[in-house]
Backbone as ProteinMPNN parsed JSONL, in Angstrom:
{"seq_chain_A": "XXXXXXXXXXXXXXXXXXXXXXXXXXXXXXXXXXXXXXXXXXXXXXXXXXXXXXXXXXXXXXXXXXXXXXXXXXXXXXXXXXXXXXXXXXXXXXXXXXXXXXXXXXXXXXXXXXXXXXXXXXXXXXXXXXXXXXXXXXXXXXXXXXXXXXXXXXXXXXXXXXXXXXXXXXXXXXXXXXXXXXXXXXXXXXXXXXXXXXXXXXXXXX", "coords_chain_A": {"N_chain_A": [[-15.308, -3.973, -28.181], [-16.587, -3.306, -24.981], [-19.961, -2.992, -23.739], [-20.699, -2.816, -21.204], [-21.519, -1.129, -18.219], [-19.148, 0.822, -16.569], [-17.187, 2.029, -13.799], [-14.892, 4.59, -13.035], [-12.076, 6.113, -11.346], [-11.379, 9.642, -10.826], [-8.494, 10.955, -12.36], [-4.997, 11.927, -12.426], [-3.219, 12.381, -15.159], [-3.178, 9.487, -15.776], [-1.925, 6.032, -15.189], [-0.818, 3.985, -17.942], [-2.413, 1.534, -18.351], [-4.937, 2.395, -17.476], [-6.025, 3.758, -19.615], [-6.355, 1.737, -21.4], [-8.58, 0.433, -20.354], [-10.408, 2.553, -20.478], [-10.586, 3.109, -23.271], [-11.468, 0.689, -24.273], [-13.99, 0.314, -23.431], [-17.301, 1.328, -23.808], [-19.072, 2.577, -22.149], [-18.349, 4.474, -19.856], [-17.988, 5.891, -16.65], [-16.831, 8.533, -14.68], [-16.219, 8.733, -11.345], [-17.055, 11.303, -9.301], [-18.003, 11.585, -6.848], [-17.093, 9.906, -4.943], [-15.233, 9.027, -1.921], [-12.281, 10.835, -1.353], [-9.08, 9.496, -2.043], [-5.984, 9.348, -0.635], [-2.625, 9.708, -1.928], [-2.878, 8.358, -4.412], [-3.94, 7.483, -7.788], [-5.562, 9.615, -8.162], [-4.494, 12.102, -7.517], [-1.908, 11.884, -8.276], [0.744, 11.304, -10.522], [2.982, 9.084, -12.185], [6.253, 9.169, -13.3], [9.231, 8.751, -15.411], [12.388, 9.318, -14.377], [15.836, 10.495, -14.4], [16.782, 9.156, -12.237], [15.154, 7.027, -11.979], [11.913, 5.841, -10.992], [9.564, 8.443, -10.438], [7.38, 10.33, -8.49], [4.788, 12.612, -9.118], [2.883, 14.805, -7.363], [-0.232, 16.388, -6.797], [-0.829, 18.987, -4.631], [-3.212, 19.335, -1.964], [-5.673, 21.429, -0.358], [-5.698, 21.278, 3.063], [-8.132, 19.725, 5.162], [-10.18, 19.626, 8.126], [-11.682, 17.347, 8.463], [-11.272, 13.829, 8.079], [-12.233, 12.452, 5.936], [-13.188, 13.229, 2.657], [-15.273, 14.153, -0.04], [-14.352, 13.655, -3.377], [-15.006, 15.586, -5.288], [-15.075, 17.885, -3.848], [-12.522, 18.508, -3.163], [-10.02, 20.858, -2.891], [-7.402, 22.438, -4.673], [-4.144, 23.191, -3.498], [-2.204, 26.118, -3.676], [-0.066, 27.019, -2.314], [2.561, 26.425, -2.673], [4.477, 26.629, -5.705], [3.453, 24.374, -7.414], [2.598, 23.707, -10.006], [4.451, 24.912, -11.746], [6.7, 23.565, -10.844], [6.061, 20.851, -11.423], [5.865, 20.975, -14.232], [8.459, 21.838, -14.993], [9.874, 19.644, -14.087], [8.867, 17.622, -15.727], [9.839, 18.543, -18.182], [12.605, 18.263, -17.717], [12.758, 15.477, -17.462], [11.779, 14.497, -19.915], [12.639, 15.963, -22.089], [14.492, 15.068, -23.954], [13.197, 13.032, -25.2], [11.679, 11.369, -28.036], [9.174, 12.487, -28.926], [8.6, 14.709, -27.434], [8.806, 17.499, -28.079], [6.872, 17.632, -30.027], [4.446, 17.363, -28.667], [4.671, 19.229, -26.725], [3.621, 21.973, -26.402], [0.86, 21.603, -26.026], [0.762, 20.176, -23.601], [2.083, 21.922, -21.877], [0.251, 23.993, -21.717], [-1.674, 22.986, -20.009], [-0.626, 23.397, -17.523], [-0.623, 26.102, -17.075], [-2.886, 27.466, -16.215], [-4.637, 28.095, -13.219], [-6.632, 25.836, -11.534], [-9.41, 25.616, -9.389], [-10.503, 23.329, -8.186], [-9.601, 19.882, -7.731], [-10.824, 17.906, -9.362], [-11.466, 19.373, -11.609], [-9.007, 20.088, -12.703], [-8.052, 17.514, -13.24], [-9.971, 16.704, -15.086], [-9.299, 18.32, -17.199], [-6.826, 17.217, -17.91], [-7.656, 14.671, -18.749], [-9.224, 15.395, -20.964], [-7.293, 16.447, -22.665], [-5.742, 14.16, -23.267], [-7.636, 12.584, -24.626], [-8.058, 14.242, -26.791], [-5.533, 14.175, -28.037], [-5.453, 11.496, -28.827], [-7.432, 11.602, -30.636], [-10.03, 10.916, -29.967], [-13.528, 10.584, -29.717], [-14.856, 10.073, -27.442], [-17.093, 10.648, -24.822], [-16.599, 12.215, -21.686], [-18.081, 11.141, -18.994], [-19.335, 12.365, -16.045], [-20.072, 11.376, -12.725], [-23.3, 11.753, -11.209], [-24.031, 11.219, -8.725], [-23.015, 9.216, -5.869], [-21.911, 6.177, -7.115], [-23.423, 3.04, -6.932], [-21.621, 0.215, -6.279], [-22.496, -2.348, -6.859], [-23.926, -2.309, -9.158], [-22.402, -2.114, -11.395], [-19.237, -2.511, -13.185], [-16.545, -2.072, -11.178], [-13.84, 0.033, -10.925], [-12.647, 1.652, -9.123], [-10.903, 1.15, -6.99], [-8.591, 0.34, -8.127], [-5.093, 0.248, -9.023], [-4.29, 0.476, -11.54], [-2.35, -1.098, -12.838], [-0.378, -3.539, -14.581], [0.948, -6.82, -15.034], [1.819, -7.706, -17.405], [4.187, -8.266, -20.034], [4.813, -5.862, -21.818], [6.635, -3.931, -23.689], [8.17, -0.749, -24.536], [10.161, 1.779, -26.151], [12.087, 3.642, -23.877], [13.488, 6.627, -22.595], [15.4, 6.594, -20.432], [15.89, 3.924, -20.041], [18.217, 2.578, -20.552], [19.755, 2.935, -18.333], [18.183, 2.08, -16.172], [16.641, -0.039, -16.971], [13.533, -1.313, -18.37], [10.63, 0.366, -17.227], [7.465, -0.324, -16.084], [3.916, 0.502, -16.195], [3.77, 3.281, -15.998], [2.85, 6.803, -16.139], [0.565, 7.901, -18.687], [1.783, 9.93, -20.09], [4.455, 9.264, -20.315], [4.456, 7.226, -22.18], [3.395, 8.567, -24.459], [5.306, 10.657, -24.929], [7.499, 9.151, -25.562], [6.873, 7.317, -27.687], [4.901, 8.456, -29.233], [2.43, 8.658, -31.812], [2.227, 5.88, -32.022], [1.452, 5.001, -29.597], [-1.16, 4.126, -29.133], [-1.157, 1.528, -30.035], [0.254, 0.096, -28.077], [-1.451, 0.512, -25.902], [-3.691, -0.907, -26.777], [-2.725, -3.484, -26.771], [-2.636, -4.361, -24.185], [-4.11, -6.546, -21.884], [-7.259, -6.209, -20.605], [-8.299, -7.78, -18.544], [-6.186, -8.411, -16.981], [-5.434, -6.248, -15.582], [-4.94, -4.503, -12.566]], "CA_chain_A": [[-15.571, -2.964, -27.132], [-17.658, -3.724, -24.075], [-21.017, -2.027, -23.463], [-21.018, -2.887, -19.787], [-21.288, 0.117, -17.5], [-18.026, 0.732, -15.635], [-16.921, 3.247, -13.033], [-13.472, 4.869, -12.917], [-11.779, 7.278, -10.509], [-10.761, 10.803, -11.454], [-7.048, 10.711, -12.314], [-4.027, 12.91, -12.908], [-2.396, 11.695, -16.16], [-3.203, 8.123, -15.225], [-1.07, 5.008, -15.778], [-1.217, 3.536, -19.276], [-3.535, 0.593, -18.358], [-6.205, 3.115, -17.293], [-6.543, 4.108, -20.932], [-6.824, 0.481, -22.001], [-9.96, 0.256, -19.885], [-11.219, 3.658, -20.98], [-10.82, 3.008, -24.707], [-12.094, -0.586, -24.641], [-15.348, 0.286, -22.884], [-18.064, 2.451, -24.361], [-19.956, 3.162, -21.133], [-17.483, 4.78, -18.712], [-18.354, 7.012, -15.787], [-15.811, 8.913, -13.704], [-16.912, 9.022, -10.09], [-16.578, 12.494, -8.581], [-18.706, 11.603, -5.561], [-16.47, 8.964, -4.014], [-14.31, 9.623, -0.962], [-10.931, 11.055, -1.868], [-8.071, 8.547, -1.561], [-4.665, 9.973, -0.669], [-1.498, 8.998, -2.55], [-3.416, 7.447, -5.432], [-3.974, 8.059, -9.139], [-6.438, 10.802, -8.152], [-3.705, 13.338, -7.51], [-0.499, 11.564, -8.464], [1.164, 10.567, -11.718], [4.31, 8.494, -12.008], [7.046, 9.335, -14.514], [10.551, 8.133, -15.452], [13.437, 10.336, -14.279], [17.202, 9.96, -14.505], [17.003, 8.29, -11.069], [14.127, 5.978, -11.954], [10.523, 6.25, -10.776], [9.369, 9.724, -9.762], [5.968, 10.668, -8.297], [4.372, 14.01, -9.12], [1.623, 14.853, -6.624], [-0.905, 17.677, -6.708], [-1.159, 19.236, -3.218], [-4.585, 19.779, -1.715], [-5.878, 22.213, 0.851], [-6.044, 20.359, 4.145], [-9.397, 19.945, 5.867], [-10.212, 18.987, 9.441], [-12.276, 16.02, 8.328], [-10.376, 12.842, 7.473], [-12.849, 12.006, 4.692], [-13.747, 14.289, 1.822], [-15.694, 13.736, -1.374], [-13.307, 14.167, -4.269], [-15.436, 16.797, -6.001], [-14.893, 19.027, -2.945], [-11.102, 18.699, -2.883], [-9.457, 22.062, -3.495], [-5.954, 22.396, -4.888], [-3.357, 24.193, -2.794], [-1.178, 26.814, -4.453], [0.893, 27.586, -1.359], [3.83, 26.24, -3.371], [4.242, 26.664, -7.158], [3.559, 22.983, -7.859], [2.436, 23.602, -11.458], [5.748, 25.226, -12.331], [7.609, 22.476, -10.475], [5.72, 19.659, -12.206], [6.19, 21.161, -15.642], [9.918, 21.833, -15.116], [10.314, 18.26, -13.891], [8.515, 16.899, -16.951], [10.819, 18.963, -19.192], [13.881, 17.626, -17.384], [12.674, 14.031, -17.682], [11.366, 14.072, -21.256], [13.092, 16.88, -23.129], [15.24, 14.335, -24.984], [12.373, 11.961, -25.766], [11.418, 11.642, -29.454], [7.956, 13.229, -29.259], [8.313, 15.757, -26.458], [8.571, 18.784, -28.746], [5.633, 17.504, -30.798], [3.305, 17.541, -27.756], [5.049, 20.149, -25.645], [2.738, 23.124, -26.211], [-0.431, 21.144, -25.493], [0.922, 19.821, -22.191], [2.448, 23.113, -21.118], [-0.97, 24.771, -21.51], [-2.387, 22.413, -18.865], [-0.001, 23.886, -16.291], [-0.577, 27.565, -17.037], [-4.079, 28.02, -15.571], [-4.933, 27.516, -11.91], [-7.985, 25.33, -11.314], [-9.722, 25.619, -7.964], [-10.798, 21.97, -7.719], [-8.809, 18.798, -8.307], [-11.529, 17.224, -10.453], [-11.422, 20.223, -12.805], [-7.68, 19.923, -13.295], [-8.0, 16.161, -13.792], [-10.818, 16.69, -16.282], [-8.504, 18.971, -18.242], [-5.818, 16.258, -18.383], [-8.39, 13.65, -19.515], [-9.64, 15.985, -22.235], [-6.105, 16.55, -23.501], [-5.375, 12.822, -23.758], [-8.627, 12.198, -25.63], [-7.779, 15.071, -27.98], [-4.333, 13.648, -28.692], [-5.81, 10.229, -29.47], [-8.534, 11.891, -31.559], [-11.168, 10.129, -29.5], [-14.761, 11.352, -29.495], [-15.492, 9.534, -26.242], [-17.529, 11.631, -23.841], [-16.227, 11.959, -20.3], [-19.305, 11.265, -18.202], [-19.071, 12.493, -14.617], [-21.182, 10.871, -11.918], [-24.207, 12.737, -10.611], [-24.158, 10.793, -7.338], [-22.123, 8.075, -5.634], [-22.397, 5.021, -7.861], [-23.466, 1.783, -6.194], [-20.697, -0.699, -6.951], [-23.151, -3.603, -7.247], [-24.637, -2.121, -10.424], [-21.482, -1.94, -12.503], [-17.864, -2.945, -12.99], [-15.965, -1.005, -10.358], [-12.382, 0.149, -11.008], [-12.211, 2.757, -8.264], [-9.817, 0.764, -6.085], [-7.473, -0.17, -8.923], [-3.898, 1.07, -9.213], [-4.121, 0.487, -12.995], [-1.085, -1.742, -13.157], [-0.455, -4.857, -15.198], [2.22, -7.547, -15.022], [2.14, -8.125, -18.764], [5.472, -7.796, -20.552], [4.601, -5.059, -23.029], [7.674, -2.913, -23.603], [8.359, 0.251, -25.584], [11.409, 2.511, -25.918], [12.078, 4.683, -22.852], [14.746, 7.378, -22.656], [16.383, 6.228, -19.407], [15.901, 2.472, -19.815], [19.593, 2.085, -20.615], [20.299, 2.991, -16.972], [17.311, 1.456, -15.163], [15.789, -1.06, -17.556], [12.177, -0.853, -18.663], [9.724, 0.546, -16.09], [6.081, -0.431, -16.567], [2.802, 1.124, -15.459], [3.99, 4.71, -15.8], [1.815, 7.699, -16.652], [0.35, 7.951, -20.13], [2.678, 10.898, -20.725], [5.705, 8.568, -20.621], [4.209, 6.529, -23.44], [3.23, 9.538, -25.542], [6.545, 11.361, -25.234], [8.49, 8.216, -26.09], [6.554, 6.675, -28.974], [3.961, 9.263, -29.998], [1.215, 8.076, -32.388], [2.193, 4.426, -31.848], [1.004, 4.719, -28.234], [-2.429, 3.403, -29.136], [-0.866, 0.105, -30.241], [0.6, -0.445, -26.759], [-2.687, 0.534, -25.111], [-4.579, -1.974, -27.254], [-2.117, -4.798, -26.519], [-2.827, -4.723, -22.779], [-5.305, -7.344, -21.597], [-7.987, -5.567, -19.502], [-8.56, -8.725, -17.457], [-4.951, -8.542, -16.198], [-5.185, -4.975, -14.934], [-5.359, -4.543, -11.159]], "C_chain_A": [[-16.761, -3.405, -26.288], [-18.673, -2.6, -23.871], [-21.38, -1.999, -21.984], [-20.656, -1.566, -19.099], [-20.15, -0.066, -16.506], [-17.819, 2.085, -14.962], [-15.416, 3.373, -12.811], [-13.252, 6.035, -11.958], [-11.301, 8.444, -11.365], [-9.25, 10.649, -11.301], [-6.243, 11.879, -12.87], [-3.059, 12.203, -13.845], [-2.132, 10.248, -15.727], [-2.178, 7.185, -15.857], [-1.662, 4.505, -17.1], [-2.398, 2.558, -19.247], [-4.903, 1.24, -18.12], [-6.849, 3.383, -18.643], [-6.934, 2.879, -21.74], [-8.282, 0.265, -21.628], [-10.87, 1.329, -20.473], [-11.579, 3.477, -22.451], [-11.526, 1.721, -25.119], [-13.499, -0.741, -24.062], [-16.097, 1.535, -23.345], [-18.876, 3.195, -23.313], [-19.174, 3.415, -19.847], [-17.981, 6.007, -17.956], [-17.197, 7.275, -14.831], [-16.523, 9.392, -12.445], [-16.29, 10.233, -9.395], [-17.277, 12.638, -7.227], [-18.164, 10.574, -4.566], [-15.621, 9.722, -3.001], [-12.919, 9.733, -1.58], [-9.962, 10.06, -1.227], [-6.701, 9.173, -1.741], [-3.65, 9.073, -1.366], [-1.982, 7.949, -3.54], [-3.398, 8.146, -6.78], [-4.793, 9.345, -9.196], [-5.655, 12.11, -8.147], [-2.226, 13.096, -7.784], [-0.274, 10.864, -9.8], [2.621, 10.158, -11.541], [5.071, 8.557, -13.332], [8.439, 8.712, -14.335], [11.597, 9.252, -15.448], [14.808, 9.684, -14.439], [17.52, 9.02, -13.35], [15.989, 7.159, -10.968], [12.735, 6.548, -11.741], [10.447, 7.552, -9.982], [7.872, 10.026, -9.697], [5.773, 12.177, -8.341], [2.996, 14.076, -8.472], [1.064, 16.27, -6.562], [-1.289, 17.905, -5.25], [-2.596, 19.725, -3.06], [-4.631, 20.63, -0.45], [-6.37, 21.285, 1.948], [-7.354, 20.747, 4.812], [-9.347, 19.215, 7.199], [-10.743, 17.558, 9.367], [-11.308, 15.075, 7.628], [-10.916, 12.354, 6.137], [-13.459, 13.191, 3.951], [-14.169, 13.693, 0.495], [-14.764, 14.397, -2.375], [-13.735, 15.435, -4.998], [-15.249, 18.058, -5.148], [-13.429, 19.323, -2.632], [-10.567, 19.911, -3.65], [-7.938, 21.932, -3.582], [-5.267, 23.519, -4.108], [-2.308, 24.801, -3.739], [-0.197, 27.532, -3.53], [2.317, 27.481, -1.909], [3.539, 26.203, -4.873], [4.353, 25.288, -7.798], [3.425, 22.849, -9.377], [3.762, 23.861, -12.171], [6.745, 24.107, -12.051], [7.342, 21.222, -11.298], [6.153, 19.818, -13.658], [7.705, 21.18, -15.862], [10.484, 20.422, -14.976], [10.039, 17.436, -15.138], [9.486, 17.262, -18.077], [12.151, 18.257, -18.968], [13.876, 16.139, -17.744], [12.478, 13.649, -19.147], [11.847, 14.971, -22.39], [13.813, 16.161, -24.274], [14.449, 13.188, -25.605], [11.918, 12.348, -27.175], [10.228, 12.55, -29.749], [7.63, 14.356, -28.282], [7.984, 17.093, -27.131], [7.246, 18.77, -29.51], [4.411, 17.81, -29.925], [3.499, 18.675, -26.749], [4.026, 21.256, -25.38], [1.399, 22.73, -25.597], [-0.328, 20.836, -23.999], [1.274, 21.042, -21.34], [1.211, 23.945, -20.785], [-1.764, 24.287, -20.302], [-1.89, 23.028, -17.556], [0.033, 25.412, -16.172], [-1.773, 28.192, -16.328], [-4.323, 27.317, -14.239], [-6.405, 27.102, -11.837], [-8.229, 25.255, -9.81], [-9.853, 24.195, -7.42], [-9.967, 20.92, -8.463], [-9.519, 18.148, -9.488], [-11.509, 18.06, -11.732], [-10.061, 20.136, -13.496], [-7.58, 18.543, -13.942], [-8.817, 16.049, -15.075], [-10.057, 17.283, -17.471], [-7.447, 18.007, -18.79], [-6.473, 15.144, -19.192], [-8.728, 14.176, -20.904], [-8.459, 16.084, -23.197], [-5.733, 15.192, -24.092], [-6.358, 12.365, -24.832], [-8.411, 12.99, -26.922], [-6.588, 14.517, -28.753], [-4.631, 12.346, -29.432], [-6.983, 10.363, -30.445], [-9.748, 11.031, -31.249], [-12.366, 11.041, -29.28], [-15.536, 10.858, -28.277], [-15.86, 10.665, -25.278], [-17.037, 11.241, -22.454], [-17.467, 12.21, -19.451], [-18.939, 11.295, -16.724], [-20.306, 12.053, -13.836], [-22.022, 12.009, -11.366], [-24.47, 12.417, -9.136], [-23.138, 9.68, -7.126], [-22.718, 6.855, -6.308], [-22.311, 3.764, -7.012], [-22.651, 0.734, -6.938], [-21.341, -2.005, -7.395], [-23.802, -3.505, -8.624], [-23.708, -2.066, -11.632], [-20.122, -2.529, -12.192], [-17.093, -1.806, -12.346], [-14.437, -1.036, -10.407], [-11.83, 1.195, -10.041], [-11.046, 2.406, -7.348], [-8.607, 0.202, -6.815], [-6.3, 0.804, -8.903], [-3.607, 1.258, -10.699], [-2.705, 0.074, -13.382], [-1.373, -3.058, -13.867], [0.922, -5.496, -15.137], [2.607, -8.043, -16.409], [3.458, -7.509, -19.231], [5.252, -7.102, -21.898], [5.535, -3.863, -22.944], [7.605, -1.92, -24.761], [9.633, 1.01, -25.236], [11.204, 3.603, -24.869], [13.468, 5.312, -22.783], [15.798, 6.868, -21.673], [16.468, 4.719, -19.15], [17.305, 1.886, -19.878], [20.235, 2.058, -19.231], [19.495, 2.165, -15.979], [16.508, 0.272, -15.69], [14.4, -0.492, -17.819], [11.363, -0.74, -17.375], [8.293, 0.556, -16.611], [5.129, 0.377, -15.688], [3.039, 2.598, -15.136], [2.823, 5.51, -16.363], [1.738, 7.627, -18.175], [1.311, 8.92, -20.804], [4.021, 10.265, -21.069], [5.574, 7.865, -21.968], [4.152, 7.505, -24.609], [4.54, 10.217, -25.924], [7.591, 10.445, -25.867], [8.142, 7.633, -27.453], [5.436, 7.369, -29.753], [2.736, 8.537, -30.514], [1.108, 6.556, -32.234], [1.687, 4.023, -30.461], [-0.259, 3.879, -28.201], [-2.214, 1.903, -29.334], [-0.525, -0.577, -28.917], [-0.652, -0.534, -25.891], [-3.59, -0.632, -25.48], [-4.029, -3.369, -26.983], [-2.346, -5.281, -25.088], [-4.147, -5.448, -22.593], [-6.046, -6.72, -20.4], [-8.198, -6.481, -18.294], [-7.34, -8.897, -16.552], [-4.558, -7.23, -15.518], [-5.715, -5.021, -13.494], [-5.143, -3.202, -10.474]], "O_chain_A": [[-17.796, -3.82, -26.808], [-18.317, -1.422, -23.833], [-22.262, -1.249, -21.566], [-19.613, -0.973, -19.376], [-20.172, -0.99, -15.694], [-18.217, 3.13, -15.477], [-14.746, 2.406, -12.449], [-14.147, 6.859, -11.775], [-10.869, 8.25, -12.501], [-8.772, 10.257, -10.237], [-6.729, 12.691, -13.657], [-2.165, 11.494, -13.382], [-1.017, 9.868, -15.37], [-1.624, 7.482, -16.915], [-2.868, 4.599, -17.326], [-3.321, 2.721, -20.045], [-5.924, 0.683, -18.524], [-8.063, 3.253, -18.801], [-7.749, 2.967, -22.658], [-9.114, -0.047, -22.481], [-11.98, 1.033, -20.915], [-12.732, 3.665, -22.841], [-12.12, 1.66, -26.195], [-14.119, -1.796, -24.188], [-15.579, 2.65, -23.276], [-19.321, 4.318, -23.552], [-19.309, 2.677, -18.871], [-18.344, 7.022, -18.552], [-16.649, 6.344, -14.242], [-17.32, 10.329, -12.479], [-15.14, 10.188, -8.958], [-17.163, 13.662, -6.555], [-18.716, 10.399, -3.48], [-15.323, 10.902, -3.185], [-12.454, 8.813, -2.253], [-10.016, 9.815, -0.022], [-6.299, 9.493, -2.859], [-3.791, 7.851, -1.392], [-1.547, 6.798, -3.507], [-2.902, 9.266, -6.902], [-4.72, 10.082, -10.178], [-6.103, 13.11, -8.709], [-1.391, 13.972, -7.56], [-1.009, 9.947, -10.164], [3.385, 10.814, -10.833], [4.597, 8.064, -14.356], [8.78, 8.215, -13.261], [11.682, 10.035, -16.394], [14.915, 8.467, -14.594], [18.417, 8.183, -13.456], [15.971, 6.42, -9.983], [12.415, 7.62, -12.253], [11.158, 7.742, -8.996], [7.179, 9.985, -10.713], [6.497, 12.927, -7.686], [2.046, 13.472, -8.97], [1.794, 17.227, -6.307], [-2.011, 17.088, -4.679], [-3.123, 20.436, -3.916], [-3.748, 20.557, 0.406], [-7.362, 20.58, 1.766], [-7.65, 21.927, 5.004], [-8.556, 18.288, 7.374], [-10.307, 16.679, 10.111], [-10.607, 15.471, 6.697], [-10.15, 11.891, 5.292], [-14.145, 14.031, 4.533], [-13.487, 12.817, -0.037], [-14.428, 15.573, -2.233], [-12.892, 16.28, -5.297], [-15.264, 19.171, -5.674], [-13.127, 20.279, -1.918], [-10.649, 19.98, -4.876], [-7.287, 21.391, -2.688], [-5.751, 24.65, -4.068], [-1.631, 24.096, -4.487], [0.424, 28.524, -3.914], [3.164, 28.335, -1.645], [2.453, 25.785, -5.272], [5.234, 25.052, -8.624], [4.059, 21.982, -9.978], [4.146, 23.125, -13.081], [7.54, 23.744, -12.918], [8.272, 20.6, -11.811], [6.738, 18.906, -14.243], [8.186, 20.592, -16.831], [11.443, 20.053, -15.653], [10.88, 16.642, -15.561], [9.909, 16.391, -18.838], [12.749, 17.722, -19.901], [14.86, 15.612, -18.262], [12.954, 12.6, -19.582], [11.486, 14.746, -23.546], [13.749, 16.595, -25.424], [14.973, 12.454, -26.442], [11.786, 13.535, -27.475], [10.261, 13.308, -30.718], [6.524, 14.895, -28.294], [6.995, 17.739, -26.785], [6.581, 19.8, -29.619], [3.457, 18.438, -30.385], [2.576, 19.026, -26.013], [3.612, 21.447, -24.237], [0.868, 23.444, -24.747], [-1.217, 21.188, -23.225], [0.806, 21.17, -20.208], [1.125, 24.532, -19.707], [-2.446, 25.074, -19.646], [-2.651, 23.161, -16.597], [0.659, 25.947, -15.256], [-1.688, 29.336, -15.883], [-4.227, 26.093, -14.146], [-7.303, 27.916, -12.052], [-7.339, 24.87, -9.052], [-9.373, 23.895, -6.328], [-9.675, 21.055, -9.652], [-8.89, 17.868, -10.509], [-11.532, 17.503, -12.829], [-9.979, 20.114, -14.724], [-7.082, 18.414, -15.06], [-8.409, 15.386, -16.029], [-10.166, 16.802, -18.598], [-7.199, 17.98, -19.995], [-5.924, 14.711, -20.205], [-8.539, 13.479, -21.901], [-8.602, 15.837, -24.395], [-5.442, 15.09, -25.284], [-5.941, 11.811, -25.849], [-8.568, 12.452, -28.018], [-6.632, 14.405, -29.978], [-4.123, 12.119, -30.53], [-7.461, 9.376, -31.003], [-10.401, 10.493, -32.144], [-12.236, 12.133, -28.727], [-16.711, 11.178, -28.099], [-15.035, 11.523, -24.964], [-17.058, 10.064, -22.092], [-17.851, 13.357, -19.22], [-18.311, 10.368, -16.212], [-21.438, 12.324, -14.236], [-21.512, 13.095, -11.089], [-25.045, 13.22, -8.401], [-22.476, 9.246, -8.069], [-23.888, 6.531, -6.101], [-21.264, 3.457, -6.442], [-22.95, 0.402, -8.086], [-20.778, -2.707, -8.235], [-24.19, -4.524, -9.194], [-24.174, -1.98, -12.768], [-19.875, -2.99, -11.078], [-16.999, -0.712, -12.902], [-13.816, -2.011, -9.984], [-10.664, 1.577, -10.142], [-10.277, 3.289, -6.969], [-7.7, -0.349, -6.19], [-6.48, 2.016, -8.783], [-2.783, 2.091, -11.077], [-1.988, 0.757, -14.113], [-2.467, -3.612, -13.765], [1.939, -4.804, -15.181], [3.618, -8.728, -16.564], [3.797, -6.382, -18.87], [5.474, -7.68, -22.961], [5.267, -2.902, -22.223], [7.053, -2.215, -25.821], [10.131, 0.885, -24.117], [10.265, 4.393, -24.961], [14.484, 4.627, -22.896], [16.965, 6.723, -22.039], [17.05, 4.29, -18.154], [17.558, 0.818, -19.322], [21.143, 1.266, -18.975], [20.062, 1.605, -15.041], [15.77, -0.357, -14.932], [14.13, 0.672, -17.524], [11.399, -1.636, -16.532], [7.951, 1.357, -17.481], [5.482, 0.856, -14.611], [2.562, 3.1, -14.118], [1.92, 4.953, -16.988], [2.722, 7.33, -18.851], [1.624, 8.747, -21.981], [4.668, 10.69, -22.026], [6.485, 7.913, -22.794], [4.794, 7.285, -25.636], [4.853, 10.341, -27.108], [8.458, 10.9, -26.613], [9.026, 7.47, -28.295], [5.065, 6.907, -30.832], [2.058, 7.861, -29.741], [0.01, 6.005, -32.31], [1.514, 2.836, -30.184], [-0.413, 3.015, -27.337], [-3.008, 1.096, -28.85], [-0.965, -1.699, -28.663], [-0.881, -1.544, -25.225], [-4.183, -1.27, -24.61], [-4.789, -4.337, -26.966], [-2.258, -6.478, -24.814], [-5.182, -5.007, -23.093], [-5.51, -6.707, -19.291], [-8.268, -6.011, -17.158], [-7.453, -9.47, -15.468], [-3.473, -7.121, -14.947], [-6.812, -5.522, -13.246], [-5.441, -3.059, -9.289]]}, "name": "protein", "num_of_chains": 1, "seq": "XXXXXXXXXXXXXXXXXXXXXXXXXXXXXXXXXXXXXXXXXXXXXXXXXXXXXXXXXXXXXXXXXXXXXXXXXXXXXXXXXXXXXXXXXXXXXXXXXXXXXXXXXXXXXXXXXXXXXXXXXXXXXXXXXXXXXXXXXXXXXXXXXXXXXXXXXXXXXXXXXXXXXXXXXXXXXXXXXXXXXXXXXXXXXXXXXXXXXXXXXXXXXX"}
């Protein structure tokens, strides 16, 4: 495990390689003072549907300014996105081996409305750490972190080209899809998920 200070973005059920970095580094900070980046891991998770890749995006309240600090981003509830996301997850993973095992914990995430995106994301991070029985503290930035002082992962997509496969429900139709949300891994292989996370080479994550 590395002791080097690293900086990560706030994420919505991030891709699996994100957790490789998180678990293999002891000094992680999540930056809540960076500028919000649209269509990124900050408000989007990617899952496996019957038609292949499917993006689930958390809608935000639009502001006049083109740039906003992520800690100030408010979630929009103009549409029932929580109900939609959860129903979609059920549709995609109901037949996966460990869905029922984790179902109640994940459903609880979608029952309470959080005002700010970072608060909802924090809740998803906390759930994943709980499932992996990790005592790692989630340290949130107190200011914008100068990228010259640490290892900066804020512009990463958290993908890897490594060939590390696991069983996926719809792979018979679409083949294996990599770099999906951590929930795809958990629902498909459960407690063995940590083995896949540990097999990923952090130096090959981009």
